[in-house]
C-alpha cells in the first residue's frame, strides 16, 4: 500500500473539509474591496479616486464607471512605462519583482507585464487549490507519490535592470514551494536550459530516471516532447517508460483539438484536467471530473468583469469600445460569450486580456475559453469565433477519421469576391475540395450567421492541408518554441501573406 500517498491524500481531503468558501459573488466583492484599499495611495489609485470609490454605496458600479478599459498598449503608455523605468507605487504598491514576457498569439513585439510578489503568492495559492482538487478525480493514493513533469519556458530568467524577466510558466516554476521540489521534474538544472530543443532532448535522455505520474503544459509542445521521448527511447507509447502516468494538466489552451493525436501516444486513457494560467495571473482551473469546464478563481487577487462579445463592441484591432456594457459576476448569463476584463494584484486595472469566455455553471462560476477577441472573423458578417471554428473541425475529424490539431484562417479576396482560406494541420491525404465542402457544411451547422453570410457576400472556402509540424516551425520562427507560445488562429492579410510564403519555402 502507498502509505505516503494515502497520508498526503488524507491531508488534502481534511484541508478541503475544513476550508469554507464564500460564494463566488461574495468573494469577488471582497477581492475588489481589497484591491482598491491596497492600491488607493498609488499614482493610479489617486488619479482615479479609489478612496471615493470605496466610500460609494456600490463599489462595483462606481469602479466600472470611474475607470476606462485598458489594453496592454494603453496600460503601458499611460502607466506601466514608469513601472518599467523603476518607479514605485505606480499601479500597485512598491515595485514588481518580475516582468512576464509575452508576445501572445498576435503581438509583433514582446509585452512586459508586471508580476508582483502578491501575484506570485496568488498563483502559488491557486496552484495549491488545484492540487487539492485532484482528490475529486478518484485517483489512487500512490498517484500522490509520483513526480510531475512541468514543461514550460526556461526558468533561467533574464536580468534587466533591477528586475527579472521570463515567460509566466518559467517565473512560476522558479517560485515553486520548497516542499514541492522533490516532485517537480525535469528539475531546476534542466528547466534552466534556454533552448527548447536542447531541453527536450535532455528530458528524453533522462526520462528513464523518473516515475512521472502527471504532465503539465501547452498541448502542442507537450505532444512534441512526448514524441521525442518515445523516439529517443525506441518505445511504442509513453507508458512504456512512465507506466504510472495518470494525469495531464493542459495549460491555457483547449485540449480537444489535440485529443486524437495525443491519445495515440498513450497505452491507455489518462485523466485530462484543464487550467487557465496566463501572463496576467492564474485565472481558472478544472475542479471536478464530471465537466470539462474550469472554476473561475474568484477569491485570489483578481477581480473580473465581462463585456458581451458582439461585433458592435469589438474594434478591428481586438480592443473594445469604451461604451460597451460591462457586467460583474452577479449579472452574467449562461452560455453567452464574454470578453474577459481583469483587475489584479499586479496592478492591471480593467485590463483586456484578449480572451473570450462563456459560463457553463453560474452557481459554481465555471467557464470555458471560447476564443480571442482578435481571432474573430467577421468579414462580410460571418461572425466566426474560434469556438465555432473548433466545433466544425471536430465534425471533420469524426467524418473523415483524421486528426486536425492545428489550423489558421484568413479572409481573402479573389476577383472581387470574398472567401475564407483555411490551412489545416494534418498528415491525412484527402482532397481539398472534399474537405472544403464538408467544412463549409459544418460551419453552417455551427453558426447561423455564417450560413447567412454564405448566401450573400461570402462566396466559399478554400482548404489547404499541411503537416502540423509547419505550424510548430512557424511559431519557432516568429517567436520561440515551447512555453506559452500559441498559434494564431485568424490572420490579417499581411500576416497571411507571410504565412503562405513561409509554407512555400518550408515545403520546397
mmCIF file of C-alpha atoms in Angstrom, residues 3 34-35 70 73 131 140 229-230 233 264 326 353 372 413-414 416 436 452 470 486 491 506:
data_model
loop_
_atom_site.group_PDB
_atom_site.id
_atom_site.type_symbol
_atom_site.label_atom_id
_atom_site.label_comp_id
_atom_site.label_asym_id
_atom_site.label_seq_id
_atom_site.Cartn_x
_atom_site.Cartn_y
_atom_site.Cartn_z
ATOM 1 C CA UNK A 3 1.398 4.784 2.779
ATOM 2 C CA UNK A 34 -9.087 44.622 -1.067
ATOM 3 C CA UNK A 35 -7.560 45.706 -4.391
ATOM 4 C CA UNK A 70 -7.169 49.287 -20.715
ATOM 5 C CA UNK A 73 -0.789 49.427 -25.104
ATOM 6 C CA UNK A 131 -3.569 20.109 -6.294
ATOM 7 C CA UNK A 140 -5.357 6.093 -6.315
ATOM 8 C CA UNK A 229 10.871 10.719 -25.509
ATOM 9 C CA UNK A 230 9.239 7.847 -27.429
ATOM 10 C CA UNK A 233 13.997 5.539 -26.229
ATOM 11 C CA UNK A 264 -2.165 7.717 -29.901
ATOM 12 C CA UNK A 326 -19.975 45.906 -18.510
ATOM 13 C CA UNK A 353 -6.541 40.154 -21.575
ATOM 14 C CA UNK A 372 -9.697 35.530 -28.648
ATOM 15 C CA UNK A 413 -10.438 38.340 -51.960
ATOM 16 C CA UNK A 414 -10.385 36.633 -55.370
ATOM 17 C CA UNK A 416 -13.544 40.976 -56.003
ATOM 18 C CA UNK A 436 -13.862 22.369 -48.244
ATOM 19 C CA UNK A 452 -26.448 33.781 -43.829
ATOM 20 C CA UNK A 470 4.652 23.509 -40.209
ATOM 21 C CA UNK A 486 0.250 29.607 -29.126
ATOM 22 C CA UNK A 491 -4.624 36.170 -39.610
ATOM 23 C CA UNK A 506 9.435 25.081 -45.940
#
